[in-house]
mmCIF file of C-alpha atoms in Angstrom:
data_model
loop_
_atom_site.group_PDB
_atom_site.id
_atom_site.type_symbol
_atom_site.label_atom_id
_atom_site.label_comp_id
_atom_site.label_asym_id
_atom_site.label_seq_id
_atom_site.Cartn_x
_atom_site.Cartn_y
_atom_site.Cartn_z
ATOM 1 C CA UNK B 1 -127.724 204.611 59.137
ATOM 2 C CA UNK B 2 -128.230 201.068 59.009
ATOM 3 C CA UNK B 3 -129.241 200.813 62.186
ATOM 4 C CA UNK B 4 -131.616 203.148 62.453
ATOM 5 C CA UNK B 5 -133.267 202.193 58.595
ATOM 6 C CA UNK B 6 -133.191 198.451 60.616
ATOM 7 C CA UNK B 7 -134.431 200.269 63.746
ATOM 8 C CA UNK B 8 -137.681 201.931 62.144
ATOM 9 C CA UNK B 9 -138.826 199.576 58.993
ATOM 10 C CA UNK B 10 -137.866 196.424 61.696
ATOM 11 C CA UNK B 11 -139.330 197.446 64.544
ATOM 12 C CA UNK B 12 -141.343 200.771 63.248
ATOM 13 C CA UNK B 13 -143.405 198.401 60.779
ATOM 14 C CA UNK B 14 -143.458 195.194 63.231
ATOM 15 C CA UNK B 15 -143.690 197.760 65.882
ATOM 16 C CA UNK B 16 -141.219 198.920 67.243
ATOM 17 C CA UNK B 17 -140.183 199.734 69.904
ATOM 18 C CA UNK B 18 -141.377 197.792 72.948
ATOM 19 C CA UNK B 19 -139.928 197.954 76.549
ATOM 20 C CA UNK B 20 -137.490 195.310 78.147
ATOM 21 C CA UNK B 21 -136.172 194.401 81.430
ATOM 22 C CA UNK B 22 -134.251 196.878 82.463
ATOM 23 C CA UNK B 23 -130.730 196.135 84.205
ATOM 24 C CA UNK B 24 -130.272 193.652 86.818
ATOM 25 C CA UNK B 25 -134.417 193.320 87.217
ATOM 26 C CA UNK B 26 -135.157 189.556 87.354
ATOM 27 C CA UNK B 27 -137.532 187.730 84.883
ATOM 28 C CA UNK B 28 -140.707 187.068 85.167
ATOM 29 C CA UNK B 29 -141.358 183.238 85.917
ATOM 30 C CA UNK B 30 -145.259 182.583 85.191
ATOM 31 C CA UNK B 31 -146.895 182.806 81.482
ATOM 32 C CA UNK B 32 -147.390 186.135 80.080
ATOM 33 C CA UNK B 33 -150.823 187.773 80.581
ATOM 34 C CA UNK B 34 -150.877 190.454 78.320
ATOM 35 C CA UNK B 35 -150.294 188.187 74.764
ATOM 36 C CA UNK B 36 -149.975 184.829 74.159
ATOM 37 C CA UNK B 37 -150.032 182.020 71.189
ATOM 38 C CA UNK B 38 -152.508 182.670 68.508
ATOM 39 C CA UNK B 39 -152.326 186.326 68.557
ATOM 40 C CA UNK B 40 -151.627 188.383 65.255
ATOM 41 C CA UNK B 41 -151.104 191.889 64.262
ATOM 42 C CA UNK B 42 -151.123 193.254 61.290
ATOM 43 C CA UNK B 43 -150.319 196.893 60.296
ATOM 44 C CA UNK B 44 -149.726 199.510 57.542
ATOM 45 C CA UNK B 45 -147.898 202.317 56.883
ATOM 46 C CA UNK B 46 -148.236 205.536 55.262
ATOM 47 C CA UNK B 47 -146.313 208.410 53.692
ATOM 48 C CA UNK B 48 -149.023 210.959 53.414
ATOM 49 C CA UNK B 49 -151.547 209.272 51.953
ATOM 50 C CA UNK B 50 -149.688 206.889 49.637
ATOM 51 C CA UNK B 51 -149.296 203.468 51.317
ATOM 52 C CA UNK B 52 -145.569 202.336 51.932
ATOM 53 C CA UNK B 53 -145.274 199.060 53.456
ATOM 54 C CA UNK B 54 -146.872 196.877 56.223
ATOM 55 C CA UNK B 55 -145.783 194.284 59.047
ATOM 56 C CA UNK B 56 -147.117 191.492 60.854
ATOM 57 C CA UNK B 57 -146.729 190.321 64.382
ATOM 58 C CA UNK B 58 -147.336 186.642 65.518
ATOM 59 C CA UNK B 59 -147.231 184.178 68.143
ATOM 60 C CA UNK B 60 -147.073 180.456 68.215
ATOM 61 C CA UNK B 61 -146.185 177.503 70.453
ATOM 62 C CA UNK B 62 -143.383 175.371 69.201
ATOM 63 C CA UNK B 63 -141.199 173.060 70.609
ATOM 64 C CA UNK B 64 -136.876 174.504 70.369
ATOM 65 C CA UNK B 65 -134.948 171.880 72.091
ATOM 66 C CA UNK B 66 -136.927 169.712 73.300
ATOM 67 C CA UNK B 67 -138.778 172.765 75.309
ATOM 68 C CA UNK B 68 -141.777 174.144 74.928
ATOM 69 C CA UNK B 69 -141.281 177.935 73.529
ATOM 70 C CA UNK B 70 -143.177 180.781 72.045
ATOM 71 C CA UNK B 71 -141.789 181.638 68.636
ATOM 72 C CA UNK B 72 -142.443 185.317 68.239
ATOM 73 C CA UNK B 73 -142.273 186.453 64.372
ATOM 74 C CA UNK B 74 -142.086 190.427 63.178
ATOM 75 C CA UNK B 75 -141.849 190.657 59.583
ATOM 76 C CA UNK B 76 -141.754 194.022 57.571
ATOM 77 C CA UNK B 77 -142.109 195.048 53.931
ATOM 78 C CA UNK B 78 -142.087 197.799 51.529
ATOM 79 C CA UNK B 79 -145.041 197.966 48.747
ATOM 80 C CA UNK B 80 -146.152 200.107 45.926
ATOM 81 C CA UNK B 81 -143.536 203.024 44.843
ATOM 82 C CA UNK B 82 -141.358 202.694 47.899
ATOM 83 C CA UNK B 83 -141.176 199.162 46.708
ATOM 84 C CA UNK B 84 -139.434 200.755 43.794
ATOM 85 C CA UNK B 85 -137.334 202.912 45.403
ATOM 86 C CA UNK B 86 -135.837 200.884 48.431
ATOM 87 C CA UNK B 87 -137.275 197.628 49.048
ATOM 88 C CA UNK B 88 -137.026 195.878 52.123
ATOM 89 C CA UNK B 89 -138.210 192.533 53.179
ATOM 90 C CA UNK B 90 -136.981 192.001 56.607
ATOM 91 C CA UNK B 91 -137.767 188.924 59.278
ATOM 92 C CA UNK B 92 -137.027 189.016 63.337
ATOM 93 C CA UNK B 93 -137.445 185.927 65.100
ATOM 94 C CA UNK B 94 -137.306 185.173 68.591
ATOM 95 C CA UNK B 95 -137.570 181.580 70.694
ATOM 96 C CA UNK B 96 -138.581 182.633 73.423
ATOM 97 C CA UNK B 97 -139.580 180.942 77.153
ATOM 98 C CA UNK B 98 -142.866 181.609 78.613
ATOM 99 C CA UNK B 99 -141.366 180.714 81.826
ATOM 100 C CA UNK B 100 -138.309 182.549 82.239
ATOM 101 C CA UNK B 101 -139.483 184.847 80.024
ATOM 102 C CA UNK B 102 -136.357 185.536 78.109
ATOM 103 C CA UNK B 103 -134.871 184.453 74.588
ATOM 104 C CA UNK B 104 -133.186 181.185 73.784
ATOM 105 C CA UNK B 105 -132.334 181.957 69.924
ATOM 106 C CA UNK B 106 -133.230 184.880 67.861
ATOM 107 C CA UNK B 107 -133.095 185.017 63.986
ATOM 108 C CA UNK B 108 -132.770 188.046 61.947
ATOM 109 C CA UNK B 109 -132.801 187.766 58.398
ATOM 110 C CA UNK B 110 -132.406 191.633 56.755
ATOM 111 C CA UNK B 111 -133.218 192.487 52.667
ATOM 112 C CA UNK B 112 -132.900 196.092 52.658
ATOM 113 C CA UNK B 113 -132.238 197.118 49.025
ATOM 114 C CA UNK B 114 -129.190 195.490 48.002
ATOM 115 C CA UNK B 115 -128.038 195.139 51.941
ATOM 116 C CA UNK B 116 -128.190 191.590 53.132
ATOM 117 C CA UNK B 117 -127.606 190.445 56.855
ATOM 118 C CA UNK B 118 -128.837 186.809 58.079
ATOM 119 C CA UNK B 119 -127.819 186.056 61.411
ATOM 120 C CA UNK B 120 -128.597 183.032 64.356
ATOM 121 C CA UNK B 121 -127.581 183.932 68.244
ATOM 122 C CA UNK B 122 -128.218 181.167 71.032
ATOM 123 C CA UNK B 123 -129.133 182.709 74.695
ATOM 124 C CA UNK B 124 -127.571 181.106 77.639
ATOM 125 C CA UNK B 125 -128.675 182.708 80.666
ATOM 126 C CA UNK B 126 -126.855 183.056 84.096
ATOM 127 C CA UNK B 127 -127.243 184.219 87.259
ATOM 128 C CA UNK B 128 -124.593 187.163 86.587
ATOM 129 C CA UNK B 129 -123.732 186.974 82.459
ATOM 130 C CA UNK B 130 -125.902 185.811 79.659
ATOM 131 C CA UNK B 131 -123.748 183.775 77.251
ATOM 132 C CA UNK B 132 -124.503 184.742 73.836
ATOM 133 C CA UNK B 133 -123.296 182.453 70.503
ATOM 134 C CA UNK B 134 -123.757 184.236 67.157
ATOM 135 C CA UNK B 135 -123.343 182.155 63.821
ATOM 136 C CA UNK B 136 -121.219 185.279 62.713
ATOM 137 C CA UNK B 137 -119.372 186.912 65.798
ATOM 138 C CA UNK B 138 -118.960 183.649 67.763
ATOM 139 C CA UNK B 139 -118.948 183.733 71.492
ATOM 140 C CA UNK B 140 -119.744 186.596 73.764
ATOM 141 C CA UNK B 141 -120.418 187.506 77.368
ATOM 142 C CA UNK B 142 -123.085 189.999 78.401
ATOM 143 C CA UNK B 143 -125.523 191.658 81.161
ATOM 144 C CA UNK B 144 -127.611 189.212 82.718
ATOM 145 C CA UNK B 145 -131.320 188.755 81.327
ATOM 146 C CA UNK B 146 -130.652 190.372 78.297
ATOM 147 C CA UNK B 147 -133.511 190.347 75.689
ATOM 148 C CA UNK B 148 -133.458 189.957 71.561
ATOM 149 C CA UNK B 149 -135.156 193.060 69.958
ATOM 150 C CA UNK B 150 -138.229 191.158 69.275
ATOM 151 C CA UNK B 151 -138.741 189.710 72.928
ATOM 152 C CA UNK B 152 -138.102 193.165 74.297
ATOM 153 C CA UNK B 153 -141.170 194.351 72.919
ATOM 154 C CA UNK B 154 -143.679 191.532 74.021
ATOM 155 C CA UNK B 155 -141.931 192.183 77.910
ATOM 156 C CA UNK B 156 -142.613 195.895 77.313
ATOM 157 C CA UNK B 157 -146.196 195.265 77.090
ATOM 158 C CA UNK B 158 -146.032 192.461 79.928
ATOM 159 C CA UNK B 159 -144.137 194.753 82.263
ATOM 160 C CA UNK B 160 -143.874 198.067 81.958
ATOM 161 C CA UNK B 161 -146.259 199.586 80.156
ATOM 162 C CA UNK B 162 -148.646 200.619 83.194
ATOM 163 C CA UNK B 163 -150.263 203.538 85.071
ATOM 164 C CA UNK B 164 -147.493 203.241 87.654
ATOM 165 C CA UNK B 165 -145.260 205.502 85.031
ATOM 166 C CA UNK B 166 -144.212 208.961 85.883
ATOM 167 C CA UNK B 167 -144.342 211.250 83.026
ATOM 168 C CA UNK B 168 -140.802 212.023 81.429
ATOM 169 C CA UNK B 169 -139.545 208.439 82.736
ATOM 170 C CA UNK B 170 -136.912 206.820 80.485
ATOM 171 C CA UNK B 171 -136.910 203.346 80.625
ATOM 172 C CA UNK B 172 -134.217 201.684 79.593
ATOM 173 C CA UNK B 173 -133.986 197.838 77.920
ATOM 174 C CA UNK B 174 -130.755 195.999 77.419
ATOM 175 C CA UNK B 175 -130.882 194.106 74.178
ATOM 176 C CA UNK B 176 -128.517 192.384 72.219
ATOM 177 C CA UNK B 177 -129.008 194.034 68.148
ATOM 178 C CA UNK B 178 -127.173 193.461 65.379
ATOM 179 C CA UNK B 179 -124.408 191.729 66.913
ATOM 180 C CA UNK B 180 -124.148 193.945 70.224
ATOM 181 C CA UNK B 181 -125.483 195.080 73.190
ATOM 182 C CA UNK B 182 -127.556 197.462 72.398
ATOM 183 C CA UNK B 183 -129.431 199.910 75.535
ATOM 184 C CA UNK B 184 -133.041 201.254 74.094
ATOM 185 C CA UNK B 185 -134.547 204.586 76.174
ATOM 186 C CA UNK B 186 -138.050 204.751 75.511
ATOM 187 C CA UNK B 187 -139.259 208.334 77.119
ATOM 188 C CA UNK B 188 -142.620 208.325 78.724
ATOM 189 C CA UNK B 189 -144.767 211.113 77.597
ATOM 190 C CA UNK B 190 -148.278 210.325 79.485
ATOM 191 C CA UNK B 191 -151.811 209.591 78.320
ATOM 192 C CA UNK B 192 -153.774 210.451 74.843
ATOM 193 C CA UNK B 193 -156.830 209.847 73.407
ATOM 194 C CA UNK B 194 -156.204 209.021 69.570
ATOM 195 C CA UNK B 195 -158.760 208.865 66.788
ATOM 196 C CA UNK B 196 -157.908 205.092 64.953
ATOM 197 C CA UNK B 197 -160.306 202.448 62.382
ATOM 198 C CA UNK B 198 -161.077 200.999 65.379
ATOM 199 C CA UNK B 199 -162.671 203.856 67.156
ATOM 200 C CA UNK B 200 -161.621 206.588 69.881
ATOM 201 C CA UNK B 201 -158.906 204.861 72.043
ATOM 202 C CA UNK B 202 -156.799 206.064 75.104
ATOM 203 C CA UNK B 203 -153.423 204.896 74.926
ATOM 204 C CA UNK B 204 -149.795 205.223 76.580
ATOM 205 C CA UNK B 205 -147.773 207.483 73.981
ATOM 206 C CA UNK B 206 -144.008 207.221 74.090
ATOM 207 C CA UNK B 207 -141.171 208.243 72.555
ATOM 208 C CA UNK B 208 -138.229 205.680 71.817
ATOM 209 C CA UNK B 209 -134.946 207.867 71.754
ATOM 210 C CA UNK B 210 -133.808 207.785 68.618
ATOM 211 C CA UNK B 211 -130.150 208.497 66.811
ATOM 212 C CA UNK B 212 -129.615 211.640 65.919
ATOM 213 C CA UNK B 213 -127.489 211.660 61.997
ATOM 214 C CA UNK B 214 -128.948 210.848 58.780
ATOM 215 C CA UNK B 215 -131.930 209.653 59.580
ATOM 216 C CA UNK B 216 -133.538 211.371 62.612
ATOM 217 C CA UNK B 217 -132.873 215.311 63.477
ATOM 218 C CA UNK B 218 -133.795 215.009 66.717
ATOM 219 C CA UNK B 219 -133.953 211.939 69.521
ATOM 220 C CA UNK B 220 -137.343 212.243 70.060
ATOM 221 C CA UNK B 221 -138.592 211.466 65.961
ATOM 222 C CA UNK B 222 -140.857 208.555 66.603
ATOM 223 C CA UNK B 223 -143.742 208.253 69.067
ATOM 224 C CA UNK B 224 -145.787 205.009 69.631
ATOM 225 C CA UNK B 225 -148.656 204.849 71.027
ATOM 226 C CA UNK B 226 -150.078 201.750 73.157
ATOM 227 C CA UNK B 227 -153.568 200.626 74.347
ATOM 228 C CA UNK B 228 -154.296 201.156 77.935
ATOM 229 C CA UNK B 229 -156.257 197.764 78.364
ATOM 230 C CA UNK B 230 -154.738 194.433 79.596
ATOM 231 C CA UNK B 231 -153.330 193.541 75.664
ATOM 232 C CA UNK B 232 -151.284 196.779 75.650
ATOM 233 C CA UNK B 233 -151.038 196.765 72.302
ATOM 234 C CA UNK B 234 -149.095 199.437 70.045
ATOM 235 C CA UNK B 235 -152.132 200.964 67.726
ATOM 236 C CA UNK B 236 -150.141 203.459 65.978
ATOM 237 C CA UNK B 237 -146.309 204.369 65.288
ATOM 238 C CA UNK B 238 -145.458 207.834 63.759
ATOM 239 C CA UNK B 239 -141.743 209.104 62.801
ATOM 240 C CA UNK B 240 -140.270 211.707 62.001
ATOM 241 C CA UNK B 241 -137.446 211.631 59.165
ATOM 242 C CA UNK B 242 -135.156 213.578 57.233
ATOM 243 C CA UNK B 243 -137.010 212.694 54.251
ATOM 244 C CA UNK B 244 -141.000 212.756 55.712
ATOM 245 C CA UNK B 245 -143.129 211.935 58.371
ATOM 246 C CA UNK B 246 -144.181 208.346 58.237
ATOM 247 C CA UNK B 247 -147.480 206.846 59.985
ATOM 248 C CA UNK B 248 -147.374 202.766 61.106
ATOM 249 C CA UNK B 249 -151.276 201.770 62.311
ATOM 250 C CA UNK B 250 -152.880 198.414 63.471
ATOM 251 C CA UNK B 251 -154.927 197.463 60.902
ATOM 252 C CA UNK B 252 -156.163 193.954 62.076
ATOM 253 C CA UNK B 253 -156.211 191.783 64.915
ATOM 254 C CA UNK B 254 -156.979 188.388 65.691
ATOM 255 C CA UNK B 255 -156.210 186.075 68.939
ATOM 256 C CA UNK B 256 -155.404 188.779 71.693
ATOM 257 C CA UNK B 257 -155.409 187.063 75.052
ATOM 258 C CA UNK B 258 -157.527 189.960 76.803
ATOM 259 C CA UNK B 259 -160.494 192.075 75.299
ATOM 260 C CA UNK B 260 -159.614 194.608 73.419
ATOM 261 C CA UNK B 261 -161.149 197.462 75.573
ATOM 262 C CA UNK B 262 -158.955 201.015 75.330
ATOM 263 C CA UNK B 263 -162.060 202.536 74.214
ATOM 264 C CA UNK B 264 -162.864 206.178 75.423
ATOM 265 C CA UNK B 265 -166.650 206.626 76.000
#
């Protein structure tokens, strides 16, 4: 349960679930177009209508190395009564080349009541194995171009989230996740016009497959859904748990590379 509790306040409040490169496609090697340094989202989420938590997005240039990198930050918290009840203050981090566009070092750093889990992992990539160091596993050999969970989310929106996708595609992402490869399926489910604070937008809607146990009932208990503009930019997150439906939306913006233009007429 770990896992998936990491899964959905990690990436459910930072957002998510993005896409990835899926196996043995090569990386990209120009700057991303869809996001870039500066931008920042910010979002909330709700049980009903009491307000559970929120999590930010960022991107900045820095310098890892003596290279120039983007260091990609998703931080998520509980607030209010679930606060109180199971609090959780986690941080993903990702170094991540513009150029290449794949991860040299990711950081997570996990408070999740009274679990704890800090870990560093270095990215050497090769033309047929990445080589991966983690400060707590040591060394390990995977898939080539493998992506951190954080980075696998900003390539979603730079590659694959597009008109060119079929409904009831799975796409599926190789990422390396709590100390292991770890394949995501994100499940294509076509176009939809949602009501947000922003207006009417038309987005991508998707549905990450999720583990089925204690948490989810089903694998399709979350759907996100992502602005068809040029930012492709996940506006809301809604899942489906044992103990409730939960609702993550963008609540601010600032710094998008592209205009933010998913509006329906």
């Amino acid at each position: 349960m770990k896992k998936s509790i990491a899964i959905v306040l990690g990436l459910g409040l930072l957002l998510f679930f993005g896409g990835g490169l899926s196996a043995g496609q090569a990386p990209g090697q120009s700057v991303p177009r869809s996001f870039g340094p500066g931008e920042e989202l910010h979002y909330g989420m709700r049980y009903g209508f009491i307000r559970g938590g929120g999590g930010t997005l960022s991107v900045k240039d820095t310098i890892w190395n003596g290279q120039r990198v983007y260091h990609l930050v998703g931080s998520a918290h509980t607030s209010g009564l679930a606060d109180k009840i199971f609090r959780v203050r986690d941080v993903y981090e990702s170094f991540f080349d513009p150029y290449t566009q794949l991860p040299v070092k990711s950081v997570r750093n996990i408070s999740e009541g009274r679990y704890r889990w800090y870990n560093e992992s270095l990215f050497e990539h090769g033309a047929d194995s990445t080589r991966i160091l983690s400060q707590r596993s040591g060394e390990h050999y995977v898939k080539p171009n493998i992506l951190d969970i954080v980075s696998a989310f900003y390539i979603g929106r730079e590659k694959h989230f597009n008109d060119q996708m079929k409904i009831g595609e799975i796409i599926t992402l190789h990422t390396w996740f709590a100390d292991e490869e770890f394949p995501l399926r994100i499940r294509y489910r076509g176009l939809e016009a949602i009501d947000t604070s922003f207006g009417k937008l038309e987005c991508y809607k998707f549905s990450p497959v999720t583990e089925v146990g204690r948490a989810f009932e089903t694998e399709d208990d979350m759907h996100v859904w992502i602005t068809r503009d040029a930012n492709r930019l996940p506006v809301r997150i809604r899942f489906n748990l044992k103990v409730g439906s939960f609702v993550c939306d963008l609540e601010q913006f600032r710094g998008l590379k592209n205009p933010f233009s998913s509006f329906v007429p």
